[in-house]
GROMACS .gro file of C-alpha atoms in nm:
model
  450
    1UNK     CA    1   0.470  -1.310   0.697
    2UNK     CA    2   0.682  -1.004   0.619
    3UNK     CA    3   0.570  -0.662   0.494
    4UNK     CA    4   0.734  -0.436   0.238
    5UNK     CA    5   0.713  -0.067   0.149
    6UNK     CA    6   0.553   0.043  -0.176
    7UNK     CA    7   0.867   0.254  -0.234
    8UNK     CA    8   1.108  -0.037  -0.187
    9UNK     CA    9   1.383   0.145   0.002
   10UNK     CA   10   1.362  -0.025   0.343
   11UNK     CA   11   1.391  -0.391   0.442
   12UNK     CA   12   1.081  -0.605   0.509
   13UNK     CA   13   0.935  -0.593   0.861
   14UNK     CA   14   0.703  -0.800   1.079
   15UNK     CA   15   0.329  -0.734   1.111
   16UNK     CA   16   0.368  -0.572   1.452
   17UNK     CA   17   0.645  -0.342   1.327
   18UNK     CA   18   0.438  -0.241   1.024
   19UNK     CA   19   0.145  -0.158   1.253
   20UNK     CA   20   0.361   0.028   1.504
   21UNK     CA   21   0.533   0.241   1.238
   22UNK     CA   22   0.223   0.308   1.027
   23UNK     CA   23   0.415   0.483   0.751
   24UNK     CA   24   0.732   0.311   0.629
   25UNK     CA   25   1.060   0.501   0.694
   26UNK     CA   26   1.101   0.568   0.320
   27UNK     CA   27   0.760   0.738   0.308
   28UNK     CA   28   0.590   0.440   0.146
   29UNK     CA   29   0.296   0.229   0.261
   30UNK     CA   30   0.330  -0.126   0.387
   31UNK     CA   31   0.186  -0.424   0.198
   32UNK     CA   32   0.225  -0.801   0.243
   33UNK     CA   33   0.538  -0.929   0.073
   34UNK     CA   34   0.308  -1.170  -0.108
   35UNK     CA   35  -0.071  -1.175  -0.111
   36UNK     CA   36  -0.208  -1.508   0.013
   37UNK     CA   37  -0.446  -1.729  -0.184
   38UNK     CA   38  -0.771  -1.746   0.012
   39UNK     CA   39  -0.956  -1.980  -0.222
   40UNK     CA   40  -0.878  -2.298  -0.020
   41UNK     CA   41  -1.033  -2.140   0.292
   42UNK     CA   42  -1.352  -1.987   0.151
   43UNK     CA   43  -1.588  -2.283   0.199
   44UNK     CA   44  -1.486  -2.328   0.562
   45UNK     CA   45  -1.482  -1.954   0.637
   46UNK     CA   46  -1.834  -1.907   0.502
   47UNK     CA   47  -1.975  -2.066   0.819
   48UNK     CA   48  -1.795  -1.838   1.067
   49UNK     CA   49  -1.923  -1.547   1.273
   50UNK     CA   50  -1.786  -1.202   1.201
   51UNK     CA   51  -1.531  -1.210   1.484
   52UNK     CA   52  -1.424  -1.565   1.396
   53UNK     CA   53  -1.379  -1.462   1.032
   54UNK     CA   54  -1.167  -1.166   1.137
   55UNK     CA   55  -0.953  -1.389   1.357
   56UNK     CA   56  -0.872  -1.649   1.090
   57UNK     CA   57  -0.808  -1.380   0.830
   58UNK     CA   58  -0.565  -1.189   1.053
   59UNK     CA   59  -0.391  -1.510   1.157
   60UNK     CA   60  -0.251  -1.530   0.803
   61UNK     CA   61  -0.085  -1.189   0.836
   62UNK     CA   62  -0.015  -1.139   1.208
   63UNK     CA   63   0.220  -1.436   1.234
   64UNK     CA   64   0.423  -1.271   1.511
   65UNK     CA   65   0.124  -1.252   1.748
   66UNK     CA   66   0.040  -1.563   1.953
   67UNK     CA   67  -0.288  -1.728   1.853
   68UNK     CA   68  -0.446  -1.687   2.198
   69UNK     CA   69  -0.352  -1.320   2.212
   70UNK     CA   70  -0.487  -1.256   1.862
   71UNK     CA   71  -0.816  -1.421   1.957
   72UNK     CA   72  -0.848  -1.192   2.261
   73UNK     CA   73  -0.769  -0.882   2.052
   74UNK     CA   74  -1.026  -0.964   1.786
   75UNK     CA   75  -1.298  -1.074   2.027
   76UNK     CA   76  -1.270  -0.747   2.224
   77UNK     CA   77  -1.286  -0.544   1.905
   78UNK     CA   78  -1.643  -0.636   1.809
   79UNK     CA   79  -1.821  -0.620   2.145
   80UNK     CA   80  -1.938  -0.258   2.105
   81UNK     CA   81  -2.144  -0.303   1.786
   82UNK     CA   82  -2.521  -0.270   1.824
   83UNK     CA   83  -2.625  -0.529   1.564
   84UNK     CA   84  -2.583  -0.905   1.601
   85UNK     CA   85  -2.453  -0.935   1.242
   86UNK     CA   86  -2.192  -0.660   1.304
   87UNK     CA   87  -2.220  -0.563   0.933
   88UNK     CA   88  -2.581  -0.643   0.835
   89UNK     CA   89  -2.707  -0.655   0.477
   90UNK     CA   90  -3.038  -0.486   0.389
   91UNK     CA   91  -3.214  -0.597   0.071
   92UNK     CA   92  -3.390  -0.305  -0.102
   93UNK     CA   93  -3.501  -0.498  -0.411
   94UNK     CA   94  -3.386  -0.791  -0.626
   95UNK     CA   95  -3.097  -0.590  -0.771
   96UNK     CA   96  -2.993  -0.359  -0.489
   97UNK     CA   97  -2.858  -0.432  -0.142
   98UNK     CA   98  -2.699  -0.215   0.127
   99UNK     CA   99  -2.413  -0.326   0.352
  100UNK     CA  100  -2.456  -0.128   0.674
  101UNK     CA  101  -2.119  -0.042   0.826
  102UNK     CA  102  -2.239   0.209   1.085
  103UNK     CA  103  -2.331  -0.009   1.383
  104UNK     CA  104  -2.009   0.056   1.577
  105UNK     CA  105  -1.959   0.300   1.867
  106UNK     CA  106  -1.908   0.609   1.648
  107UNK     CA  107  -2.165   0.510   1.382
  108UNK     CA  108  -1.918   0.495   1.092
  109UNK     CA  109  -1.735   0.224   0.897
  110UNK     CA  110  -1.405   0.336   1.047
  111UNK     CA  111  -1.502   0.157   1.371
  112UNK     CA  112  -1.436  -0.182   1.210
  113UNK     CA  113  -1.067  -0.107   1.181
  114UNK     CA  114  -1.009   0.135   1.466
  115UNK     CA  115  -1.164  -0.075   1.742
  116UNK     CA  116  -0.923  -0.348   1.631
  117UNK     CA  117  -0.626  -0.115   1.595
  118UNK     CA  118  -0.681   0.022   1.945
  119UNK     CA  119  -0.664  -0.331   2.086
  120UNK     CA  120  -0.356  -0.412   1.878
  121UNK     CA  121  -0.186  -0.105   2.026
  122UNK     CA  122  -0.289  -0.203   2.379
  123UNK     CA  123  -0.140  -0.549   2.330
  124UNK     CA  124   0.179  -0.400   2.185
  125UNK     CA  125   0.224  -0.162   2.480
  126UNK     CA  126   0.167  -0.444   2.731
  127UNK     CA  127   0.424  -0.656   2.549
  128UNK     CA  128   0.695  -0.391   2.505
  129UNK     CA  129   0.629  -0.148   2.791
  130UNK     CA  130   0.675   0.141   2.545
  131UNK     CA  131   0.423   0.427   2.541
  132UNK     CA  132   0.301   0.549   2.201
  133UNK     CA  133   0.181   0.876   2.055
  134UNK     CA  134  -0.088   0.830   1.792
  135UNK     CA  135  -0.115   1.096   1.522
  136UNK     CA  136  -0.398   1.101   1.270
  137UNK     CA  137  -0.577   1.332   1.029
  138UNK     CA  138  -0.948   1.317   0.963
  139UNK     CA  139  -1.203   1.447   0.717
  140UNK     CA  140  -1.475   1.356   0.965
  141UNK     CA  141  -1.516   0.996   1.080
  142UNK     CA  142  -1.160   0.864   1.123
  143UNK     CA  143  -1.085   1.099   1.412
  144UNK     CA  144  -1.388   1.001   1.618
  145UNK     CA  145  -1.339   0.630   1.550
  146UNK     CA  146  -0.968   0.652   1.636
  147UNK     CA  147  -1.032   0.838   1.959
  148UNK     CA  148  -1.301   0.594   2.068
  149UNK     CA  149  -1.085   0.298   1.971
  150UNK     CA  150  -0.808   0.431   2.196
  151UNK     CA  151  -1.010   0.562   2.492
  152UNK     CA  152  -0.903   0.395   2.814
  153UNK     CA  153  -0.590   0.243   2.660
  154UNK     CA  154  -0.296   0.277   2.899
  155UNK     CA  155   0.018   0.433   2.752
  156UNK     CA  156  -0.149   0.607   2.456
  157UNK     CA  157  -0.169   0.980   2.383
  158UNK     CA  158  -0.386   1.066   2.084
  159UNK     CA  159  -0.355   1.366   1.850
  160UNK     CA  160  -0.608   1.411   1.568
  161UNK     CA  161  -0.585   1.686   1.304
  162UNK     CA  162  -0.906   1.801   1.138
  163UNK     CA  163  -1.013   2.093   0.914
  164UNK     CA  164  -1.190   2.345   1.136
  165UNK     CA  165  -1.545   2.416   1.015
  166UNK     CA  166  -1.531   2.151   0.741
  167UNK     CA  167  -1.675   1.852   0.923
  168UNK     CA  168  -2.027   1.810   1.056
  169UNK     CA  169  -2.098   1.950   1.405
  170UNK     CA  170  -2.175   1.604   1.541
  171UNK     CA  171  -1.857   1.457   1.392
  172UNK     CA  172  -1.667   1.733   1.573
  173UNK     CA  173  -1.849   1.665   1.900
  174UNK     CA  174  -1.757   1.296   1.882
  175UNK     CA  175  -1.390   1.403   1.888
  176UNK     CA  176  -1.400   1.702   2.118
  177UNK     CA  177  -1.645   1.598   2.392
  178UNK     CA  178  -1.475   1.285   2.529
  179UNK     CA  179  -1.355   1.446   2.853
  180UNK     CA  180  -1.030   1.246   2.823
  181UNK     CA  181  -0.709   1.421   2.924
  182UNK     CA  182  -0.489   1.222   2.683
  183UNK     CA  183  -0.690   1.310   2.370
  184UNK     CA  184  -0.605   1.624   2.171
  185UNK     CA  185  -0.831   1.723   1.879
  186UNK     CA  186  -0.628   1.970   1.671
  187UNK     CA  187  -0.837   2.208   1.459
  188UNK     CA  188  -0.645   2.348   1.162
  189UNK     CA  189  -0.726   2.620   0.912
  190UNK     CA  190  -0.743   2.460   0.569
  191UNK     CA  191  -0.857   2.133   0.415
  192UNK     CA  192  -0.815   1.768   0.508
  193UNK     CA  193  -0.544   1.745   0.244
  194UNK     CA  194  -0.347   2.015   0.429
  195UNK     CA  195  -0.378   1.813   0.749
  196UNK     CA  196  -0.282   1.487   0.580
  197UNK     CA  197   0.021   1.639   0.407
  198UNK     CA  198   0.151   1.786   0.733
  199UNK     CA  199   0.089   1.456   0.913
  200UNK     CA  200   0.284   1.255   0.657
  201UNK     CA  201   0.576   1.499   0.681
  202UNK     CA  202   0.583   1.454   1.059
  203UNK     CA  203   0.603   1.078   1.010
  204UNK     CA  204   0.898   1.119   0.775
  205UNK     CA  205   1.100   1.273   1.062
  206UNK     CA  206   1.227   0.943   1.199
  207UNK     CA  207   1.416   1.105   1.488
  208UNK     CA  208   1.096   1.271   1.612
  209UNK     CA  209   0.901   0.949   1.555
  210UNK     CA  210   1.140   0.760   1.781
  211UNK     CA  211   1.137   1.041   2.039
  212UNK     CA  212   0.760   1.032   2.095
  213UNK     CA  213   0.683   0.671   1.994
  214UNK     CA  214   0.485   0.786   1.691
  215UNK     CA  215   0.221   0.562   1.535
  216UNK     CA  216  -0.055   0.611   1.278
  217UNK     CA  217  -0.432   0.554   1.279
  218UNK     CA  218  -0.506   0.674   0.927
  219UNK     CA  219  -0.556   0.419   0.654
  220UNK     CA  220  -0.187   0.450   0.575
  221UNK     CA  221  -0.171   0.193   0.858
  222UNK     CA  222  -0.191  -0.153   0.704
  223UNK     CA  223  -0.398  -0.292   0.994
  224UNK     CA  224  -0.675  -0.049   0.893
  225UNK     CA  225  -0.691  -0.192   0.541
  226UNK     CA  226  -0.674  -0.556   0.653
  227UNK     CA  227  -0.955  -0.502   0.904
  228UNK     CA  228  -1.173  -0.355   0.630
  229UNK     CA  229  -1.105  -0.658   0.409
  230UNK     CA  230  -1.308  -0.867   0.652
  231UNK     CA  231  -1.643  -0.704   0.585
  232UNK     CA  232  -1.612  -0.780   0.214
  233UNK     CA  233  -1.560  -1.147   0.300
  234UNK     CA  234  -1.851  -1.138   0.544
  235UNK     CA  235  -2.082  -0.968   0.293
  236UNK     CA  236  -1.992  -1.209   0.014
  237UNK     CA  237  -2.071  -1.510   0.231
  238UNK     CA  238  -2.407  -1.368   0.346
  239UNK     CA  239  -2.537  -1.265   0.005
  240UNK     CA  240  -2.775  -1.513  -0.163
  241UNK     CA  241  -2.569  -1.772  -0.351
  242UNK     CA  242  -2.735  -1.689  -0.682
  243UNK     CA  243  -2.634  -1.324  -0.643
  244UNK     CA  244  -2.288  -1.316  -0.487
  245UNK     CA  245  -2.083  -1.384  -0.802
  246UNK     CA  246  -2.280  -1.136  -1.014
  247UNK     CA  247  -2.288  -0.828  -0.795
  248UNK     CA  248  -2.081  -0.509  -0.800
  249UNK     CA  249  -1.963  -0.355  -0.473
  250UNK     CA  250  -2.033   0.019  -0.479
  251UNK     CA  251  -1.802   0.204  -0.242
  252UNK     CA  252  -1.829   0.571  -0.140
  253UNK     CA  253  -1.466   0.671  -0.104
  254UNK     CA  254  -1.235   0.968  -0.070
  255UNK     CA  255  -0.900   0.833   0.048
  256UNK     CA  256  -0.933   0.506  -0.151
  257UNK     CA  257  -0.879   0.284   0.154
  258UNK     CA  258  -1.235   0.150   0.175
  259UNK     CA  259  -1.249   0.026  -0.183
  260UNK     CA  260  -0.883  -0.083  -0.184
  261UNK     CA  261  -0.960  -0.333   0.092
  262UNK     CA  262  -1.220  -0.504  -0.126
  263UNK     CA  263  -0.993  -0.500  -0.429
  264UNK     CA  264  -0.713  -0.665  -0.230
  265UNK     CA  265  -0.948  -0.943  -0.117
  266UNK     CA  266  -1.048  -0.992  -0.480
  267UNK     CA  267  -0.677  -1.030  -0.567
  268UNK     CA  268  -0.651  -1.287  -0.288
  269UNK     CA  269  -0.914  -1.502  -0.459
  270UNK     CA  270  -1.258  -1.386  -0.344
  271UNK     CA  271  -1.460  -1.393  -0.670
  272UNK     CA  272  -1.607  -1.042  -0.651
  273UNK     CA  273  -1.734  -0.928  -0.991
  274UNK     CA  274  -1.616  -0.567  -0.966
  275UNK     CA  275  -1.616  -0.233  -0.788
  276UNK     CA  276  -1.757   0.112  -0.848
  277UNK     CA  277  -1.580   0.402  -0.682
  278UNK     CA  278  -1.850   0.653  -0.581
  279UNK     CA  279  -1.713   1.004  -0.526
  280UNK     CA  280  -1.876   1.330  -0.430
  281UNK     CA  281  -1.794   1.656  -0.612
  282UNK     CA  282  -1.430   1.617  -0.504
  283UNK     CA  283  -1.385   1.368  -0.781
  284UNK     CA  284  -1.012   1.313  -0.836
  285UNK     CA  285  -1.067   0.935  -0.836
  286UNK     CA  286  -1.363   0.951  -1.076
  287UNK     CA  287  -1.159   1.166  -1.315
  288UNK     CA  288  -0.871   0.919  -1.288
  289UNK     CA  289  -1.083   0.616  -1.380
  290UNK     CA  290  -1.256   0.811  -1.658
  291UNK     CA  291  -0.946   0.962  -1.820
  292UNK     CA  292  -0.631   0.798  -1.684
  293UNK     CA  293  -0.519   1.136  -1.547
  294UNK     CA  294  -0.457   1.184  -1.175
  295UNK     CA  295  -0.479   1.560  -1.119
  296UNK     CA  296  -0.528   1.785  -0.819
  297UNK     CA  297  -0.815   2.029  -0.801
  298UNK     CA  298  -0.939   2.263  -0.529
  299UNK     CA  299  -1.125   2.095  -0.245
  300UNK     CA  300  -1.491   2.199  -0.266
  301UNK     CA  301  -1.662   2.166   0.077
  302UNK     CA  302  -1.970   1.945   0.046
  303UNK     CA  303  -2.258   1.789   0.237
  304UNK     CA  304  -2.055   1.465   0.234
  305UNK     CA  305  -1.751   1.608   0.419
  306UNK     CA  306  -1.568   1.281   0.488
  307UNK     CA  307  -1.505   1.258   0.112
  308UNK     CA  308  -1.376   1.614   0.071
  309UNK     CA  309  -1.033   1.491  -0.033
  310UNK     CA  310  -0.813   1.550  -0.337
  311UNK     CA  311  -0.506   1.343  -0.244
  312UNK     CA  312  -0.609   0.979  -0.194
  313UNK     CA  313  -0.322   0.838   0.010
  314UNK     CA  314  -0.415   0.471  -0.042
  315UNK     CA  315  -0.393   0.514  -0.416
  316UNK     CA  316  -0.021   0.445  -0.374
  317UNK     CA  317  -0.097   0.087  -0.270
  318UNK     CA  318  -0.309   0.039  -0.582
  319UNK     CA  319  -0.029   0.194  -0.789
  320UNK     CA  320   0.218  -0.061  -0.659
  321UNK     CA  321   0.017  -0.343  -0.812
  322UNK     CA  322  -0.099  -0.149  -1.118
  323UNK     CA  323   0.267  -0.082  -1.204
  324UNK     CA  324   0.369  -0.447  -1.172
  325UNK     CA  325   0.510  -0.408  -0.817
  326UNK     CA  326   0.777  -0.173  -0.954
  327UNK     CA  327   0.878   0.041  -0.655
  328UNK     CA  328   1.101   0.264  -0.864
  329UNK     CA  329   0.807   0.349  -1.091
  330UNK     CA  330   0.588   0.416  -0.786
  331UNK     CA  331   0.849   0.661  -0.652
  332UNK     CA  332   0.865   0.835  -0.990
  333UNK     CA  333   0.485   0.874  -1.011
  334UNK     CA  334   0.452   0.999  -0.653
  335UNK     CA  335   0.735   1.249  -0.699
  336UNK     CA  336   0.591   1.381  -1.025
  337UNK     CA  337   0.248   1.420  -0.868
  338UNK     CA  338   0.399   1.591  -0.562
  339UNK     CA  339   0.589   1.840  -0.781
  340UNK     CA  340   0.324   1.910  -1.046
  341UNK     CA  341  -0.011   1.801  -0.899
  342UNK     CA  342  -0.068   1.580  -1.201
  343UNK     CA  343   0.027   1.246  -1.352
  344UNK     CA  344  -0.095   1.111  -1.685
  345UNK     CA  345  -0.089   0.732  -1.712
  346UNK     CA  346  -0.018   0.567  -2.044
  347UNK     CA  347  -0.246   0.269  -2.110
  348UNK     CA  348  -0.403   0.304  -1.767
  349UNK     CA  349  -0.537  -0.030  -1.639
  350UNK     CA  350  -0.865   0.030  -1.455
  351UNK     CA  351  -0.835  -0.318  -1.304
  352UNK     CA  352  -1.209  -0.382  -1.289
  353UNK     CA  353  -1.302  -0.043  -1.143
  354UNK     CA  354  -1.576   0.185  -1.266
  355UNK     CA  355  -1.661   0.519  -1.105
  356UNK     CA  356  -1.926   0.784  -1.055
  357UNK     CA  357  -1.954   1.143  -0.934
  358UNK     CA  358  -2.235   1.299  -0.730
  359UNK     CA  359  -2.258   1.669  -0.641
  360UNK     CA  360  -2.446   1.825  -0.349
  361UNK     CA  361  -2.770   1.884  -0.539
  362UNK     CA  362  -2.772   1.525  -0.661
  363UNK     CA  363  -2.701   1.393  -0.309
  364UNK     CA  364  -3.008   1.572  -0.170
  365UNK     CA  365  -3.224   1.442  -0.455
  366UNK     CA  366  -3.095   1.086  -0.408
  367UNK     CA  367  -3.165   1.085  -0.032
  368UNK     CA  368  -3.521   1.198  -0.107
  369UNK     CA  369  -3.568   0.946  -0.389
  370UNK     CA  370  -3.425   0.649  -0.195
  371UNK     CA  371  -3.649   0.730   0.101
  372UNK     CA  372  -3.956   0.759  -0.121
  373UNK     CA  373  -3.879   0.439  -0.311
  374UNK     CA  374  -3.755   0.211  -0.033
  375UNK     CA  375  -3.834   0.385   0.297
  376UNK     CA  376  -3.458   0.377   0.361
  377UNK     CA  377  -3.263   0.677   0.493
  378UNK     CA  378  -2.914   0.706   0.341
  379UNK     CA  379  -2.651   0.938   0.481
  380UNK     CA  380  -2.499   1.182   0.227
  381UNK     CA  381  -2.190   0.967   0.167
  382UNK     CA  382  -2.392   0.650   0.112
  383UNK     CA  383  -2.620   0.847  -0.121
  384UNK     CA  384  -2.327   0.884  -0.362
  385UNK     CA  385  -2.348   0.509  -0.418
  386UNK     CA  386  -2.704   0.537  -0.552
  387UNK     CA  387  -2.611   0.744  -0.857
  388UNK     CA  388  -2.798   0.675  -1.181
  389UNK     CA  389  -2.666   0.505  -1.490
  390UNK     CA  390  -2.562   0.170  -1.343
  391UNK     CA  391  -2.725  -0.149  -1.467
  392UNK     CA  392  -2.696  -0.480  -1.288
  393UNK     CA  393  -2.691  -0.603  -0.930
  394UNK     CA  394  -2.510  -0.392  -0.672
  395UNK     CA  395  -2.439  -0.382  -0.302
  396UNK     CA  396  -2.378  -0.031  -0.171
  397UNK     CA  397  -2.154   0.016   0.130
  398UNK     CA  398  -2.333   0.243   0.378
  399UNK     CA  399  -2.049   0.421   0.549
  400UNK     CA  400  -2.218   0.628   0.822
  401UNK     CA  401  -2.541   0.658   1.017
  402UNK     CA  402  -2.767   0.934   0.877
  403UNK     CA  403  -2.807   1.084   1.227
  404UNK     CA  404  -2.453   1.222   1.196
  405UNK     CA  405  -2.584   1.463   0.928
  406UNK     CA  406  -2.922   1.578   1.061
  407UNK     CA  407  -2.946   1.906   0.868
  408UNK     CA  408  -2.887   1.737   0.532
  409UNK     CA  409  -3.140   1.462   0.612
  410UNK     CA  410  -3.398   1.715   0.734
  411UNK     CA  411  -3.358   1.925   0.419
  412UNK     CA  412  -3.392   1.620   0.194
  413UNK     CA  413  -3.685   1.429   0.345
  414UNK     CA  414  -3.836   1.669   0.600
  415UNK     CA  415  -3.777   1.431   0.889
  416UNK     CA  416  -3.528   1.417   1.175
  417UNK     CA  417  -3.270   1.141   1.201
  418UNK     CA  418  -3.135   1.092   1.552
  419UNK     CA  419  -2.930   0.850   1.758
  420UNK     CA  420  -2.911   0.840   2.140
  421UNK     CA  421  -2.530   0.847   2.153
  422UNK     CA  422  -2.524   1.164   1.943
  423UNK     CA  423  -2.801   1.335   2.136
  424UNK     CA  424  -2.608   1.281   2.457
  425UNK     CA  425  -2.306   1.464   2.315
  426UNK     CA  426  -2.498   1.788   2.264
  427UNK     CA  427  -2.482   1.876   2.635
  428UNK     CA  428  -2.106   1.821   2.668
  429UNK     CA  429  -1.833   2.084   2.655
  430UNK     CA  430  -1.626   2.107   2.336
  431UNK     CA  431  -1.250   2.098   2.397
  432UNK     CA  432  -1.027   2.152   2.096
  433UNK     CA  433  -0.691   2.310   2.016
  434UNK     CA  434  -0.593   2.537   1.727
  435UNK     CA  435  -0.269   2.442   1.552
  436UNK     CA  436  -0.111   2.562   1.230
  437UNK     CA  437  -0.105   2.284   0.966
  438UNK     CA  438   0.275   2.273   0.956
  439UNK     CA  439   0.500   1.987   1.069
  440UNK     CA  440   0.689   2.222   1.301
  441UNK     CA  441   0.377   2.342   1.483
  442UNK     CA  442   0.238   1.990   1.517
  443UNK     CA  443   0.565   1.850   1.654
  444UNK     CA  444   0.597   2.136   1.902
  445UNK     CA  445   0.242   2.077   2.028
  446UNK     CA  446   0.304   1.704   2.066
  447UNK     CA  447   0.639   1.747   2.242
  448UNK     CA  448   0.476   1.969   2.502
  449UNK     CA  449   0.218   1.703   2.590
  450UNK     CA  450   0.387   1.364   2.556
   0.00000   0.00000   0.00000
């Protein structure tokens, strides 16, 4: 299978090339040249374990990786999860379920993709002999998951940008207390959007990318999205049969990658009823699905910091399909948004999405209410999925362990939420580096350490 850029100005590439490059040379995001039809496989796949399901799903896309090698990559990727189901489902009542995605090594849903991506990189380096420099930007969980997915990988140097003071203290410790000498957490002044914009500009410098062997861990990397597709398949198969075709997936999201993965699987033939995009007070996506207008606003720091985003990079992949796979139209929309901070869609097709918005006060009230009603502790991002006003059956994606946000949990329910791996971090030394959020400063820092 070949992979194309959403902006249509570069030739198709193989799976391994798409993964290695991360961002396409024309600034676009890679997608399969044609989405496969999964319907003929669903009955057989429903009987598989999580790792087996991931393997057969990736085999459709990673056609340039030998079957035995792919099996090894996938099997290694799910050995560090602390629940036998990998992504367990918790039933709260007859209409409400939770899909827990926080049982990986950094207690966040990003582990599903970044454990796999780390092993894909390791295989690539062994095959080619070429070292790589990984550059990412994080609003909280991506950085920790990327670092832990790449720890111990020969030939990898990791650089992660994050907004200083705008992620939770424990999220920061997961990135800055590894003790690894090839990991560089880069604290910037500004927002996640500032970090992401600078990162994308660095990737557009193809000469620099070749010089340092640049690769991406953010959800601009197609492997991230494909890995996240698997837990929608897994969840669908494990829901009760009388529920699975009549349930809405509720997805807390900031960068649109988490919900995009489910939507792509739906387009491939999995009969998911629909999706609700659950935002915090940084609600650019909610405003889009409500009004058809995609418009920047100021980032308002919140108690759900991983969603403190105003530029949802994966929205470009959705755009590609929403605009009839018209790359020229995608380029026009992206350029207009880049120049003006706004784009108004005519006859905007919501494509089965609904949306909701939850501010900080509502998040605290929801955590308290969910705990009182179900005895279940939801982290502040997951809490956004419990917003009022939705009728029908729903499965809420729980994106992080509540112990990563102890102050918010304590304030809401008056009880501590802890996890041994996080407690152990509190005694370690923080090592981080201050860098200006400019492409020039980032490239200079990387050149000095590659």
